Amino acid sequence: GESRHDHIRIAEQIIGRRVNPSELVHHIDGKAGDNSLPNLMVMERGQHSTIHCLQRHRRIHFSAEDILAKFPNALWLADIPQVRAIAVF
């Protein structure tokens, strides 16, 4: 089965570096079991808190495009060109 850190390992493989302590990997659809690239985004912890606060209190859902418009420095894994085969087990 998948561990709770699989999304971090996947993100690190895609971005080619470790996820910084100031960053985390966000599941865009809120489903922690969906570690597909279109559902994962690396962002600053404060950005992540902002998104979840707005979702909770204003009942707003953010698409990847919405998040990138608000936080242009976020990394959407579906946007990163794949230059090598990646095995995800």
mmCIF file of N, CA and C in Angstrom:
data_model
loop_
_atom_site.group_PDB
_atom_site.id
_atom_site.type_symbol
_atom_site.label_atom_id
_atom_site.label_comp_id
_atom_site.label_asym_id
_atom_site.label_seq_id
_atom_site.Cartn_x
_atom_site.Cartn_y
_atom_site.Cartn_z
ATOM 1 N N GLY A 1 0.813 -1.199 0.000
ATOM 2 C CA GLY A 1 0.000 0.000 0.000
ATOM 3 C C GLY A 1 0.850 1.255 0.000
ATOM 4 N N GLU A 2 0.221 2.365 -0.238
ATOM 5 C CA GLU A 2 0.941 3.627 -0.270
ATOM 6 C C GLU A 2 1.110 4.159 1.143
ATOM 7 N N SER A 3 2.287 4.717 1.398
ATOM 8 C CA SER A 3 2.502 5.350 2.696
ATOM 9 C C SER A 3 2.000 6.780 2.623
ATOM 10 N N ARG A 4 1.900 7.392 3.786
ATOM 11 C CA ARG A 4 1.401 8.773 3.785
ATOM 12 C C ARG A 4 2.417 9.749 3.222
ATOM 13 N N HIS A 5 3.633 9.263 2.939
ATOM 14 C CA HIS A 5 4.666 10.145 2.394
ATOM 15 C C HIS A 5 4.890 9.937 0.904
ATOM 16 N N ASP A 6 4.107 9.080 0.279
ATOM 17 C CA ASP A 6 4.304 8.822 -1.148
ATOM 18 C C ASP A 6 4.179 10.084 -1.978
ATOM 19 N N HIS A 7 3.252 10.970 -1.624
ATOM 20 C CA HIS A 7 3.068 12.197 -2.401
ATOM 21 C C HIS A 7 4.329 13.070 -2.344
ATOM 22 N N ILE A 8 5.036 13.040 -1.230
ATOM 23 C CA ILE A 8 6.280 13.819 -1.103
ATOM 24 C C ILE A 8 7.367 13.189 -1.972
ATOM 25 N N ARG A 9 7.491 11.870 -1.905
ATOM 26 C CA ARG A 9 8.496 11.169 -2.714
ATOM 27 C C ARG A 9 8.240 11.411 -4.201
ATOM 28 N N ILE A 10 6.997 11.325 -4.617
ATOM 29 C CA ILE A 10 6.636 11.555 -6.013
ATOM 30 C C ILE A 10 7.003 12.986 -6.417
ATOM 31 N N ALA A 11 6.626 13.952 -5.587
ATOM 32 C CA ALA A 11 6.932 15.356 -5.897
ATOM 33 C C ALA A 11 8.432 15.571 -6.014
ATOM 34 N N GLU A 12 9.203 14.996 -5.109
ATOM 35 C CA GLU A 12 10.654 15.172 -5.143
ATOM 36 C C GLU A 12 11.256 14.574 -6.410
ATOM 37 N N GLN A 13 10.727 13.449 -6.871
ATOM 38 C CA GLN A 13 11.208 12.860 -8.126
ATOM 39 C C GLN A 13 10.911 13.788 -9.298
ATOM 40 N N ILE A 14 9.745 14.389 -9.288
ATOM 41 C CA ILE A 14 9.330 15.237 -10.415
ATOM 42 C C ILE A 14 10.107 16.561 -10.432
ATOM 43 N N ILE A 15 10.271 17.191 -9.267
ATOM 44 C CA ILE A 15 10.945 18.500 -9.241
ATOM 45 C C ILE A 15 12.466 18.369 -9.190
ATOM 46 N N GLY A 16 12.956 17.156 -8.952
ATOM 47 C CA GLY A 16 14.397 16.921 -8.985
ATOM 48 C C GLY A 16 15.150 17.441 -7.780
ATOM 49 N N ARG A 17 14.457 17.619 -6.680
ATOM 50 C CA ARG A 17 15.093 18.083 -5.446
ATOM 51 C C ARG A 17 14.204 17.707 -4.267
ATOM 52 N N ARG A 18 14.743 17.886 -3.061
ATOM 53 C CA ARG A 18 13.950 17.642 -1.859
ATOM 54 C C ARG A 18 12.900 18.749 -1.698
ATOM 55 N N VAL A 19 11.793 18.415 -1.093
ATOM 56 C CA VAL A 19 10.808 19.430 -0.710
ATOM 57 C C VAL A 19 11.396 20.144 0.506
ATOM 58 N N ASN A 20 11.502 21.461 0.430
ATOM 59 C CA ASN A 20 12.092 22.259 1.509
ATOM 60 C C ASN A 20 11.221 22.210 2.764
ATOM 61 N N PRO A 21 11.824 22.428 3.937
ATOM 62 C CA PRO A 21 11.024 22.455 5.175
ATOM 63 C C PRO A 21 9.923 23.522 5.155
ATOM 64 N N SER A 22 10.111 24.576 4.360
ATOM 65 C CA SER A 22 9.104 25.642 4.273
ATOM 66 C C SER A 22 7.988 25.309 3.277
ATOM 67 N N GLU A 23 8.098 24.166 2.608
ATOM 68 C CA GLU A 23 7.132 23.768 1.588
ATOM 69 C C GLU A 23 6.380 22.513 2.022
ATOM 70 N N LEU A 24 5.293 22.241 1.327
ATOM 71 C CA LEU A 24 4.627 20.952 1.450
ATOM 72 C C LEU A 24 3.962 20.620 0.137
ATOM 73 N N VAL A 25 3.461 19.389 0.047
ATOM 74 C CA VAL A 25 2.814 18.913 -1.169
ATOM 75 C C VAL A 25 1.309 18.887 -0.921
ATOM 76 N N HIS A 26 0.586 19.667 -1.718
ATOM 77 C CA HIS A 26 -0.864 19.837 -1.582
ATOM 78 C C HIS A 26 -1.585 18.919 -2.558
ATOM 79 N N HIS A 27 -2.638 18.241 -2.076
ATOM 80 C CA HIS A 27 -3.542 17.468 -2.930
ATOM 81 C C HIS A 27 -4.659 18.418 -3.365
ATOM 82 N N ILE A 28 -4.691 18.762 -4.619
ATOM 83 C CA ILE A 28 -5.617 19.771 -5.133
ATOM 84 C C ILE A 28 -7.075 19.399 -4.870
ATOM 85 N N ASP A 29 -7.417 18.129 -5.057
ATOM 86 C CA ASP A 29 -8.815 17.735 -4.856
ATOM 87 C C ASP A 29 -9.126 17.361 -3.410
ATOM 88 N N GLY A 30 -8.128 17.474 -2.531
ATOM 89 C CA GLY A 30 -8.338 17.173 -1.120
ATOM 90 C C GLY A 30 -8.299 15.697 -0.786
ATOM 91 N N LYS A 31 -8.105 14.844 -1.783
ATOM 92 C CA LYS A 31 -8.086 13.389 -1.562
ATOM 93 C C LYS A 31 -6.641 12.916 -1.444
ATOM 94 N N ALA A 32 -6.235 12.587 -0.221
ATOM 95 C CA ALA A 32 -4.851 12.209 0.047
ATOM 96 C C ALA A 32 -4.432 10.936 -0.677
ATOM 97 N N GLY A 33 -5.381 10.113 -1.078
ATOM 98 C CA GLY A 33 -5.048 8.883 -1.786
ATOM 99 C C GLY A 33 -4.780 9.080 -3.260
ATOM 100 N N ASP A 34 -5.077 10.262 -3.793
ATOM 101 C CA ASP A 34 -4.877 10.536 -5.220
ATOM 102 C C ASP A 34 -3.539 11.240 -5.402
ATOM 103 N N ASN A 35 -2.504 10.448 -5.699
ATOM 104 C CA ASN A 35 -1.164 11.005 -5.894
ATOM 105 C C ASN A 35 -0.803 11.153 -7.363
ATOM 106 N N SER A 36 -1.817 11.328 -8.213
ATOM 107 C CA SER A 36 -1.544 11.569 -9.632
ATOM 108 C C SER A 36 -0.935 12.964 -9.788
ATOM 109 N N LEU A 37 -0.108 13.123 -10.797
ATOM 110 C CA LEU A 37 0.583 14.408 -10.989
ATOM 111 C C LEU A 37 -0.379 15.591 -11.117
ATOM 112 N N PRO A 38 -1.501 15.453 -11.837
ATOM 113 C CA PRO A 38 -2.418 16.602 -11.919
ATOM 114 C C PRO A 38 -3.041 16.997 -10.579
ATOM 115 N N ASN A 39 -2.926 16.145 -9.563
ATOM 116 C CA ASN A 39 -3.518 16.436 -8.260
ATOM 117 C C ASN A 39 -2.505 16.928 -7.234
ATOM 118 N N LEU A 40 -1.237 17.049 -7.619
ATOM 119 C CA LEU A 40 -0.207 17.429 -6.647
ATOM 120 C C LEU A 40 0.441 18.757 -6.992
ATOM 121 N N MET A 41 0.675 19.546 -5.960
ATOM 122 C CA MET A 41 1.303 20.852 -6.119
ATOM 123 C C MET A 41 2.221 21.112 -4.925
ATOM 124 N N VAL A 42 3.440 21.566 -5.207
ATOM 125 C CA VAL A 42 4.379 21.950 -4.150
ATOM 126 C C VAL A 42 4.203 23.444 -3.918
ATOM 127 N N MET A 43 4.018 23.815 -2.657
ATOM 128 C CA MET A 43 3.810 25.230 -2.328
ATOM 129 C C MET A 43 4.352 25.537 -0.940
ATOM 130 N N GLU A 44 4.452 26.815 -0.652
ATOM 131 C CA GLU A 44 4.880 27.249 0.676
ATOM 132 C C GLU A 44 3.790 26.907 1.693
ATOM 133 N N ARG A 45 4.217 26.625 2.917
ATOM 134 C CA ARG A 45 3.266 26.257 3.965
ATOM 135 C C ARG A 45 2.214 27.344 4.197
ATOM 136 N N GLY A 46 2.605 28.603 4.158
ATOM 137 C CA GLY A 46 1.655 29.700 4.356
ATOM 138 C C GLY A 46 0.615 29.756 3.249
ATOM 139 N N GLN A 47 1.041 29.478 2.026
ATOM 140 C CA GLN A 47 0.104 29.434 0.906
ATOM 141 C C GLN A 47 -0.910 28.314 1.121
ATOM 142 N N HIS A 48 -0.423 27.172 1.567
ATOM 143 C CA HIS A 48 -1.285 26.024 1.822
ATOM 144 C C HIS A 48 -2.324 26.360 2.893
ATOM 145 N N SER A 49 -1.886 27.024 3.944
ATOM 146 C CA SER A 49 -2.810 27.425 5.015
ATOM 147 C C SER A 49 -3.880 28.366 4.480
ATOM 148 N N THR A 50 -3.489 29.306 3.630
ATOM 149 C CA THR A 50 -4.439 30.252 3.039
ATOM 150 C C THR A 50 -5.500 29.517 2.233
ATOM 151 N N ILE A 51 -5.072 28.584 1.402
ATOM 152 C CA ILE A 51 -6.009 27.827 0.569
ATOM 153 C C ILE A 51 -7.008 27.069 1.440
ATOM 154 N N HIS A 52 -6.505 26.359 2.452
ATOM 155 C CA HIS A 52 -7.411 25.569 3.282
ATOM 156 C C HIS A 52 -8.330 26.445 4.127
ATOM 157 N N CYS A 53 -7.848 27.581 4.551
ATOM 158 C CA CYS A 53 -8.688 28.522 5.310
ATOM 159 C C CYS A 53 -9.848 29.011 4.435
ATOM 160 N N LEU A 54 -9.543 29.409 3.197
ATOM 161 C CA LEU A 54 -10.589 29.873 2.281
ATOM 162 C C LEU A 54 -11.562 28.753 1.943
ATOM 163 N N GLN A 55 -11.038 27.546 1.765
ATOM 164 C CA GLN A 55 -11.920 26.416 1.448
ATOM 165 C C GLN A 55 -12.869 26.125 2.600
ATOM 166 N N ARG A 56 -12.336 26.183 3.827
ATOM 167 C CA ARG A 56 -13.167 25.880 5.004
ATOM 168 C C ARG A 56 -14.203 26.958 5.270
ATOM 169 N N HIS A 57 -13.762 28.211 5.267
ATOM 170 C CA HIS A 57 -14.638 29.297 5.711
ATOM 171 C C HIS A 57 -15.506 29.887 4.614
ATOM 172 N N ARG A 58 -15.041 29.803 3.385
ATOM 173 C CA ARG A 58 -15.829 30.369 2.283
ATOM 174 C C ARG A 58 -16.362 29.304 1.345
ATOM 175 N N ARG A 59 -16.036 28.052 1.638
ATOM 176 C CA ARG A 59 -16.482 26.924 0.827
ATOM 177 C C ARG A 59 -16.107 27.095 -0.638
ATOM 178 N N ILE A 60 -14.883 27.543 -0.863
ATOM 179 C CA ILE A 60 -14.371 27.750 -2.216
ATOM 180 C C ILE A 60 -13.480 26.569 -2.574
ATOM 181 N N HIS A 61 -13.660 26.018 -3.775
ATOM 182 C CA HIS A 61 -12.725 24.997 -4.267
ATOM 183 C C HIS A 61 -11.778 25.663 -5.254
ATOM 184 N N PHE A 62 -10.506 25.377 -5.108
ATOM 185 C CA PHE A 62 -9.501 25.959 -5.996
ATOM 186 C C PHE A 62 -8.975 24.912 -6.953
ATOM 187 N N SER A 63 -9.023 25.220 -8.238
ATOM 188 C CA SER A 63 -8.383 24.367 -9.243
ATOM 189 C C SER A 63 -6.890 24.678 -9.234
ATOM 190 N N ALA A 64 -6.122 23.880 -9.930
ATOM 191 C CA ALA A 64 -4.689 24.150 -10.044
ATOM 192 C C ALA A 64 -4.461 25.536 -10.661
ATOM 193 N N GLU A 65 -5.260 25.872 -11.659
ATOM 194 C CA GLU A 65 -5.120 27.176 -12.313
ATOM 195 C C GLU A 65 -5.421 28.322 -11.346
ATOM 196 N N ASP A 66 -6.425 28.138 -10.490
ATOM 197 C CA ASP A 66 -6.756 29.152 -9.475
ATOM 198 C C ASP A 66 -5.585 29.358 -8.525
ATOM 199 N N ILE A 67 -4.998 28.251 -8.097
ATOM 200 C CA ILE A 67 -3.878 28.330 -7.146
ATOM 201 C C ILE A 67 -2.688 29.016 -7.795
ATOM 202 N N LEU A 68 -2.383 28.647 -9.045
ATOM 203 C CA LEU A 68 -1.240 29.264 -9.741
ATOM 204 C C LEU A 68 -1.468 30.752 -9.993
ATOM 205 N N ALA A 69 -2.716 31.150 -10.213
ATOM 206 C CA ALA A 69 -3.004 32.570 -10.408
ATOM 207 C C ALA A 69 -2.743 33.345 -9.120
ATOM 208 N N LYS A 70 -3.073 32.723 -7.991
ATOM 209 C CA LYS A 70 -2.883 33.388 -6.690
ATOM 210 C C LYS A 70 -1.441 33.271 -6.199
ATOM 211 N N PHE A 71 -0.819 32.117 -6.466
ATOM 212 C CA PHE A 71 0.544 31.840 -5.999
ATOM 213 C C PHE A 71 1.395 31.362 -7.178
ATOM 214 N N PRO A 72 1.906 32.291 -7.994
ATOM 215 C CA PRO A 72 2.632 31.904 -9.218
ATOM 216 C C PRO A 72 3.895 31.078 -8.969
ATOM 217 N N ASN A 73 4.425 31.118 -7.756
ATOM 218 C CA ASN A 73 5.643 30.349 -7.485
ATOM 219 C C ASN A 73 5.354 28.908 -7.081
ATOM 220 N N ALA A 74 4.077 28.535 -6.941
ATOM 221 C CA ALA A 74 3.726 27.147 -6.639
ATOM 222 C C ALA A 74 4.097 26.279 -7.843
ATOM 223 N N LEU A 75 4.430 25.029 -7.582
ATOM 224 C CA LEU A 75 4.820 24.106 -8.646
ATOM 225 C C LEU A 75 3.738 23.046 -8.827
ATOM 226 N N TRP A 76 3.037 23.109 -9.957
ATOM 227 C CA TRP A 76 2.024 22.109 -10.272
ATOM 228 C C TRP A 76 2.728 20.978 -10.999
ATOM 229 N N LEU A 77 2.689 19.781 -10.438
ATOM 230 C CA LEU A 77 3.477 18.678 -10.984
ATOM 231 C C LEU A 77 3.060 18.307 -12.401
ATOM 232 N N ALA A 78 1.814 18.532 -12.765
ATOM 233 C CA ALA A 78 1.360 18.243 -14.126
ATOM 234 C C ALA A 78 1.976 19.196 -15.143
ATOM 235 N N ASP A 79 2.486 20.344 -14.691
ATOM 236 C CA ASP A 79 3.088 21.341 -15.580
ATOM 237 C C ASP A 79 4.574 21.113 -15.823
ATOM 238 N N ILE A 80 5.189 20.220 -15.059
ATOM 239 C CA ILE A 80 6.637 20.028 -15.151
ATOM 240 C C ILE A 80 6.926 18.960 -16.200
ATOM 241 N N PRO A 81 7.720 19.312 -17.221
ATOM 242 C CA PRO A 81 8.021 18.323 -18.279
ATOM 243 C C PRO A 81 8.751 17.110 -17.688
ATOM 244 N N GLN A 82 8.358 15.953 -18.141
ATOM 245 C CA GLN A 82 9.001 14.719 -17.685
ATOM 246 C C GLN A 82 10.135 14.372 -18.631
ATOM 247 N N VAL A 83 11.343 14.346 -18.103
ATOM 248 C CA VAL A 83 12.515 14.063 -18.936
ATOM 249 C C VAL A 83 13.042 12.657 -18.726
ATOM 250 N N ARG A 84 12.471 11.930 -17.754
ATOM 251 C CA ARG A 84 12.905 10.549 -17.514
ATOM 252 C C ARG A 84 11.691 9.745 -17.057
ATOM 253 N N ALA A 85 11.770 8.467 -17.251
ATOM 254 C CA ALA A 85 10.692 7.586 -16.788
ATOM 255 C C ALA A 85 10.727 7.533 -15.264
ATOM 256 N N ILE A 86 9.561 7.591 -14.663
ATOM 257 C CA ILE A 86 9.469 7.569 -13.207
ATOM 258 C C ILE A 86 8.585 6.398 -12.807
ATOM 259 N N ALA A 87 9.144 5.538 -11.998
ATOM 260 C CA ALA A 87 8.362 4.414 -11.481
ATOM 261 C C ALA A 87 7.694 4.818 -10.194
ATOM 262 N N VAL A 88 6.387 4.672 -10.122
ATOM 263 C CA VAL A 88 5.641 4.994 -8.909
ATOM 264 C C VAL A 88 4.982 3.704 -8.437
ATOM 265 N N PHE A 89 5.503 3.163 -7.381
ATOM 266 C CA PHE A 89 4.965 1.903 -6.842
ATOM 267 C C PHE A 89 4.251 2.152 -5.552
#
